[in-house]
CSV table of C-alpha atoms in Angstrom, one decimal:
chain,number,residue,atom,x,y,z
A,1,UNK,CA,17.9,-4.6,-2.7
A,2,UNK,CA,16.6,-8.2,-2.9
A,3,UNK,CA,14.2,-7.5,-0.1
A,4,UNK,CA,12.8,-4.5,-1.9
A,5,UNK,CA,12.4,-6.4,-5.2
A,6,UNK,CA,10.6,-9.2,-3.4
A,7,UNK,CA,8.3,-6.7,-1.7
A,8,UNK,CA,7.7,-5.0,-5.0
A,9,UNK,CA,6.6,-8.2,-6.7
A,10,UNK,CA,4.3,-9.3,-3.9
A,11,UNK,CA,2.7,-5.9,-3.6
A,12,UNK,CA,1.8,-5.9,-7.3
A,13,UNK,CA,0.3,-9.4,-7.0
A,14,UNK,CA,-1.6,-8.2,-3.9
A,15,UNK,CA,-3.0,-5.3,-5.8
A,16,UNK,CA,-4.4,-7.6,-8.5
A,17,UNK,CA,-5.8,-9.9,-5.9
A,18,UNK,CA,-7.7,-7.0,-4.3
A,19,UNK,CA,-9.2,-6.0,-7.6
A,20,UNK,CA,-10.2,-9.6,-8.3
A,21,UNK,CA,-11.8,-10.3,-4.9
A,22,UNK,CA,-13.6,-6.9,-4.4
A,23,UNK,CA,-16.5,-7.9,-6.6
A,24,UNK,CA,-17.2,-11.1,-4.6
A,25,UNK,CA,-17.2,-10.0,-1.0
A,26,UNK,CA,-17.8,-7.0,1.3
A,27,UNK,CA,-14.5,-5.1,1.5
A,28,UNK,CA,-14.6,-4.9,5.3
A,29,UNK,CA,-15.3,-8.6,5.6
A,30,UNK,CA,-12.5,-9.4,3.2
A,31,UNK,CA,-10.0,-7.2,5.1
A,32,UNK,CA,-10.9,-8.8,8.4
A,33,UNK,CA,-10.9,-12.4,7.0
A,34,UNK,CA,-7.5,-11.8,5.5
A,35,UNK,CA,-6.2,-10.3,8.7
A,36,UNK,CA,-7.0,-13.6,10.5
A,37,UNK,CA,-4.3,-15.4,8.5
A,38,UNK,CA,-1.9,-12.5,8.2
A,39,UNK,CA,-2.0,-12.1,12.0
A,40,UNK,CA,-1.2,-15.8,12.4
A,41,UNK,CA,1.7,-15.5,9.9
A,42,UNK,CA,3.0,-12.4,11.7
A,43,UNK,CA,2.8,-14.0,15.2
A,44,UNK,CA,4.6,-17.1,13.9
A,45,UNK,CA,7.3,-14.9,12.4
A,46,UNK,CA,7.7,-13.2,15.8
A,47,UNK,CA,9.1,-16.4,17.3
A,48,UNK,CA,12.2,-15.9,15.1
A,49,UNK,CA,13.0,-12.9,17.3
A,50,UNK,CA,15.0,-13.6,20.5
A,51,UNK,CA,12.8,-13.3,23.5
A,52,UNK,CA,9.8,-12.3,21.3
A,53,UNK,CA,7.3,-11.2,23.9
A,54,UNK,CA,9.7,-9.1,25.9
A,55,UNK,CA,11.0,-7.6,22.7
A,56,UNK,CA,7.5,-6.7,21.6
A,57,UNK,CA,6.6,-5.3,25.0
A,58,UNK,CA,9.8,-3.2,25.1
A,59,UNK,CA,9.1,-1.8,21.6
A,60,UNK,CA,5.5,-0.9,22.5
A,61,UNK,CA,6.6,0.7,25.8
A,62,UNK,CA,9.1,2.9,24.1
A,63,UNK,CA,7.5,3.6,20.7
A,64,UNK,CA,3.9,2.5,21.2
A,65,UNK,CA,2.3,5.8,19.8
A,66,UNK,CA,4.5,5.5,16.7
A,67,UNK,CA,3.4,2.0,16.0
A,68,UNK,CA,-0.2,2.9,16.5
A,69,UNK,CA,0.1,5.9,14.2
A,70,UNK,CA,1.8,3.8,11.6
A,71,UNK,CA,-0.9,1.2,11.8
A,72,UNK,CA,-3.6,3.9,11.5
A,73,UNK,CA,-2.0,5.5,8.5
A,74,UNK,CA,-1.5,2.0,6.9
A,75,UNK,CA,-5.2,1.2,7.5
A,76,UNK,CA,-6.2,4.6,6.1
A,77,UNK,CA,-4.2,3.8,3.0
A,78,UNK,CA,-5.7,0.3,2.7
A,79,UNK,CA,-9.3,1.4,3.0
A,80,UNK,CA,-8.8,4.3,0.6
A,81,UNK,CA,-7.2,2.0,-1.9
A,82,UNK,CA,-10.2,-0.3,-1.7
A,83,UNK,CA,-12.7,2.5,-2.2
A,84,UNK,CA,-10.7,3.7,-5.2
A,85,UNK,CA,-10.4,0.2,-6.7
A,86,UNK,CA,-14.1,-0.3,-6.5
A,87,UNK,CA,-14.6,2.4,-9.1
A,88,UNK,CA,-11.4,2.4,-11.2
A,89,UNK,CA,-9.2,0.1,-13.1
A,90,UNK,CA,-5.7,-1.1,-12.1
A,91,UNK,CA,-4.2,1.2,-14.7
A,92,UNK,CA,-5.7,4.2,-13.0
A,93,UNK,CA,-4.6,2.8,-9.6
A,94,UNK,CA,-1.1,2.3,-11.0
A,95,UNK,CA,-0.7,5.9,-12.0
A,96,UNK,CA,-1.8,7.2,-8.6
A,97,UNK,CA,0.6,4.8,-6.9
A,98,UNK,CA,3.4,6.9,-8.1
A,99,UNK,CA,2.3,9.6,-5.7
A,100,UNK,CA,3.8,7.5,-2.9
A,101,UNK,CA,7.2,8.1,-4.4
A,102,UNK,CA,6.5,11.8,-4.9
A,103,UNK,CA,5.4,12.3,-1.3
A,104,UNK,CA,8.4,10.3,0.0
A,105,UNK,CA,10.7,12.6,-2.0
A,106,UNK,CA,9.1,15.6,-0.3
A,107,UNK,CA,9.6,14.1,3.1
A,108,UNK,CA,13.2,13.2,2.4
A,109,UNK,CA,14.0,16.6,1.0
A,110,UNK,CA,12.9,18.1,4.4
A,111,UNK,CA,12.7,21.5,2.7
A,112,UNK,CA,12.4,22.8,-0.8
A,113,UNK,CA,14.6,25.3,-2.5
A,114,UNK,CA,13.0,27.0,-5.5
A,115,UNK,CA,15.4,25.7,-8.2
A,116,UNK,CA,14.8,25.1,-11.9
A,117,UNK,CA,14.9,21.4,-11.3
A,118,UNK,CA,12.1,21.5,-8.7
A,119,UNK,CA,10.0,23.7,-10.8
A,120,UNK,CA,10.4,21.6,-14.0
A,121,UNK,CA,9.9,18.3,-12.1
A,122,UNK,CA,6.8,19.6,-10.3
A,123,UNK,CA,5.3,20.9,-13.5
A,124,UNK,CA,5.9,17.5,-15.3
A,125,UNK,CA,4.2,15.6,-12.5
A,126,UNK,CA,1.3,18.0,-12.3
A,127,UNK,CA,1.0,17.8,-16.1
A,128,UNK,CA,0.9,14.0,-16.0
A,129,UNK,CA,-2.0,13.9,-13.6
A,130,UNK,CA,-3.8,16.7,-15.4
A,131,UNK,CA,-3.4,14.9,-18.7
A,132,UNK,CA,-4.6,11.5,-17.3
A,133,UNK,CA,-7.7,13.0,-15.5
A,134,UNK,CA,-8.7,15.0,-18.6
A,135,UNK,CA,-8.4,12.1,-21.0
A,136,UNK,CA,-9.9,9.5,-18.6
A,137,UNK,CA,-13.0,7.6,-19.7
A,138,UNK,CA,-14.4,8.0,-16.1
A,139,UNK,CA,-15.3,11.7,-16.5
A,140,UNK,CA,-18.9,11.2,-15.2
A,141,UNK,CA,-20.0,13.2,-12.2
A,142,UNK,CA,-18.1,12.1,-9.1
A,143,UNK,CA,-15.2,10.6,-11.0
A,144,UNK,CA,-12.6,13.0,-9.7
A,145,UNK,CA,-13.9,12.2,-6.2
A,146,UNK,CA,-13.0,8.6,-6.7
A,147,UNK,CA,-9.4,9.6,-7.7
A,148,UNK,CA,-9.1,11.5,-4.4
A,149,UNK,CA,-9.4,8.1,-2.7
A,150,UNK,CA,-6.1,7.2,-4.3
A,151,UNK,CA,-4.5,10.5,-3.2
A,152,UNK,CA,-5.6,9.7,0.3
A,153,UNK,CA,-4.2,6.2,-0.2
A,154,UNK,CA,-0.8,7.6,-1.2
A,155,UNK,CA,-0.8,9.9,1.8
A,156,UNK,CA,-1.6,7.1,4.3
A,157,UNK,CA,1.0,4.7,2.8
A,158,UNK,CA,3.7,7.3,2.6
A,159,UNK,CA,3.2,8.4,6.2
A,160,UNK,CA,3.2,4.8,7.4
A,161,UNK,CA,6.3,4.0,5.4
A,162,UNK,CA,8.2,7.0,6.9
A,163,UNK,CA,7.3,6.1,10.5
A,164,UNK,CA,8.2,2.5,9.8
A,165,UNK,CA,11.6,3.6,8.5
A,166,UNK,CA,12.3,5.2,11.8
A,167,UNK,CA,11.0,2.3,13.8
A,168,UNK,CA,13.1,-0.4,12.1
A,169,UNK,CA,16.2,1.5,13.1
A,170,UNK,CA,15.6,0.5,16.7
A,171,UNK,CA,13.3,-2.6,16.6
A,172,UNK,CA,13.0,-5.8,14.6
A,173,UNK,CA,11.0,-5.3,11.3
A,174,UNK,CA,8.6,-8.1,12.1
A,175,UNK,CA,7.1,-6.0,14.9
A,176,UNK,CA,5.6,-3.6,12.4
A,177,UNK,CA,3.8,-6.5,10.7
A,178,UNK,CA,2.6,-7.9,14.0
A,179,UNK,CA,1.1,-4.6,15.3
A,180,UNK,CA,-0.4,-3.7,11.9
A,181,UNK,CA,-2.1,-7.1,11.2
A,182,UNK,CA,-3.2,-7.9,14.7
A,183,UNK,CA,-4.4,-4.3,15.1
A,184,UNK,CA,-6.6,-4.6,12.0
A,185,UNK,CA,-8.0,-7.9,13.2
A,186,UNK,CA,-8.8,-6.6,16.7
A,187,UNK,CA,-10.2,-3.3,15.4
A,188,UNK,CA,-12.7,-4.9,12.9
A,189,UNK,CA,-13.7,-7.8,15.2
A,190,UNK,CA,-16.5,-5.9,17.1
A,191,UNK,CA,-17.8,-4.6,13.8
A,192,UNK,CA,-17.9,-8.1,12.4
A,193,UNK,CA,-19.7,-9.4,15.5
A,194,UNK,CA,-22.4,-6.7,15.3
A,195,UNK,CA,-22.8,-6.2,11.6
A,196,UNK,CA,-21.6,-9.4,9.9
A,197,UNK,CA,-22.0,-12.1,12.4
A,198,UNK,CA,-22.9,-14.6,9.6
A,199,UNK,CA,-19.6,-13.9,7.9
A,200,UNK,CA,-17.4,-14.8,10.9
A,201,UNK,CA,-16.8,-18.3,9.4
A,202,UNK,CA,-15.6,-16.8,6.1
A,203,UNK,CA,-11.9,-17.4,7.1
A,204,UNK,CA,-12.8,-21.1,7.3
A,205,UNK,CA,-15.0,-21.3,4.2
A,206,UNK,CA,-12.4,-19.6,2.0
A,207,UNK,CA,-9.3,-20.7,3.8
A,208,UNK,CA,-7.0,-21.6,0.8
A,209,UNK,CA,-7.8,-18.3,-1.0
A,210,UNK,CA,-7.5,-16.1,2.1
A,211,UNK,CA,-4.2,-17.9,3.1
A,212,UNK,CA,-2.6,-17.1,-0.2
A,213,UNK,CA,-4.0,-13.5,0.0
A,214,UNK,CA,-2.6,-13.1,3.5
A,215,UNK,CA,0.8,-14.6,2.5
A,216,UNK,CA,1.1,-12.0,-0.3
A,217,UNK,CA,0.6,-9.0,2.1
A,218,UNK,CA,2.6,-10.6,4.9
A,219,UNK,CA,5.5,-11.2,2.5
A,220,UNK,CA,5.3,-7.8,0.9
A,221,UNK,CA,5.1,-6.0,4.3
A,222,UNK,CA,7.8,-8.1,5.9
A,223,UNK,CA,10.3,-7.8,3.0
A,224,UNK,CA,9.5,-4.1,2.7
A,225,UNK,CA,10.2,-3.5,6.4
A,226,UNK,CA,13.5,-5.3,6.0
A,227,UNK,CA,14.3,-3.2,2.9
A,228,UNK,CA,13.6,0.0,4.9
A,229,UNK,CA,16.0,-1.1,7.6
A,230,UNK,CA,18.9,-0.9,5.1
A,231,UNK,CA,17.8,2.0,3.0
A,232,UNK,CA,15.4,5.0,3.1
A,233,UNK,CA,11.8,5.6,2.1
A,234,UNK,CA,12.8,7.6,-1.0
A,235,UNK,CA,15.0,4.8,-2.4
A,236,UNK,CA,12.5,2.2,-1.4
A,237,UNK,CA,9.6,4.0,-3.2
A,238,UNK,CA,11.8,4.7,-6.2
A,239,UNK,CA,12.5,1.0,-6.6
A,240,UNK,CA,8.8,0.6,-6.0
A,241,UNK,CA,8.1,2.6,-9.2
A,242,UNK,CA,8.1,-0.8,-10.8
A,243,UNK,CA,5.0,-1.7,-8.7
A,244,UNK,CA,2.6,0.5,-10.8
A,245,UNK,CA,4.0,-1.0,-14.0
A,246,UNK,CA,3.7,-4.5,-12.7
A,247,UNK,CA,0.2,-3.8,-11.3
A,248,UNK,CA,-1.0,-2.5,-14.7
A,249,UNK,CA,0.7,-5.4,-16.5
A,250,UNK,CA,-0.8,-8.0,-14.3
A,251,UNK,CA,-4.2,-6.3,-14.8
A,252,UNK,CA,-3.8,-6.9,-18.5
A,253,UNK,CA,-2.6,-10.5,-18.1
A,254,UNK,CA,-5.0,-11.7,-15.4
A,255,UNK,CA,-8.1,-9.4,-15.5
A,256,UNK,CA,-8.4,-8.6,-19.2
A,257,UNK,CA,-7.7,-4.8,-18.8
A,258,UNK,CA,-5.9,-2.9,-21.6
A,259,UNK,CA,-3.2,-0.3,-21.8
A,260,UNK,CA,-4.2,3.0,-23.4
A,261,UNK,CA,-2.1,5.8,-24.8
A,262,UNK,CA,-3.1,8.1,-21.9
A,263,UNK,CA,-1.5,5.6,-19.5
A,264,UNK,CA,1.9,5.5,-21.3
A,265,UNK,CA,2.0,9.3,-21.8
A,266,UNK,CA,1.0,10.0,-18.2
A,267,UNK,CA,3.5,7.5,-16.8
A,268,UNK,CA,6.3,8.8,-19.0
A,269,UNK,CA,5.7,12.3,-17.7
A,270,UNK,CA,5.6,11.1,-14.2
A,271,UNK,CA,8.9,9.2,-14.6
A,272,UNK,CA,10.5,12.3,-16.2
A,273,UNK,CA,9.3,14.5,-13.4
A,274,UNK,CA,10.6,12.2,-10.7
A,275,UNK,CA,14.0,11.9,-12.4
A,276,UNK,CA,14.3,15.7,-12.4
A,277,UNK,CA,13.1,16.0,-8.8
A,278,UNK,CA,15.5,13.3,-7.6
A,279,UNK,CA,18.4,15.1,-9.1
A,280,UNK,CA,17.4,18.2,-7.2
A,281,UNK,CA,17.0,16.3,-3.9
A,282,UNK,CA,20.3,14.5,-4.3
C-alpha cells in the first residue's frame, strides 16, 4: 500500500507540474526534454537488478510486444492528457481521471451481469459526467472535443496499467520504466532533430527544473509498478481515486484555481457510482 500511496502523491504533483509548464514550452519539446532525465534515472535504477542487461534482454525476448504495446498506450495517454490540459483546468482533468478507475473495474470484472448494482452504478457515473459537462463554463464550440482528449487519456493509461500488471508478475518492475522512458526519448529524437534542432539543448538549459520533473514521473511510475506487483489494477486505481482530489487541491494551492459546486457534486456522484459498481464486482 505504501508504494501506491507514494505513486499517488507523485502523480498528483506531476499533473500540476504539467499544467504549470505547458504554457512556457512546446509540449513535444517538453516531453522529450523530460525523457532525457527520466531515461537516465530509469537506466540507473536498472543496475539494482541482478544481471541487468541479460534480464532486460530476456524480458524483451519473451514479452517484447507487450512492453511495446504498454509503452504505446502510455504515450497515447500522455499526449492526450497534454492536449486536454492545454484547454482545461486541473479540476476538469481531475474529474476525468476517475475514468481510469471505471475502465479498470470493467477490465477486472471480465464480464458484466445485468444486476441492479451495475445499473445504478453506471447511471450514477453517467449522471456525474452529464452534470459536469452541462454545467461547465467551457461550453463554447469544440469544448466537448477537448474533453474527449481526457477520455482517450483514460483509455491509454488504463490499457497500459493492465498490461503492466501482467508484466510485473514475471519481470522486475523497473523494466517497465526503462522501456517506457527510453522509448519516448528514442521515438521523439528524430522529430526533435528535424523540427526543433534549436531546442536540443533544452535539457541543459533547464536542467534543474527538468530533473525534478523527471524525478516525479520516474518515482510515480516506479512505485506504481511495484504497487501493481502486489495488487491488481482495480485496487491500484481505487487507491488512486485520491489523485484527482489531490490534483484539484494542488491546482487551487499552487495555480490559483478554484473549486466549484459542479466539481463537488460531480465527484460525489462518481464516488457513489464507483462504490456501487465495486460491490457488484466484488
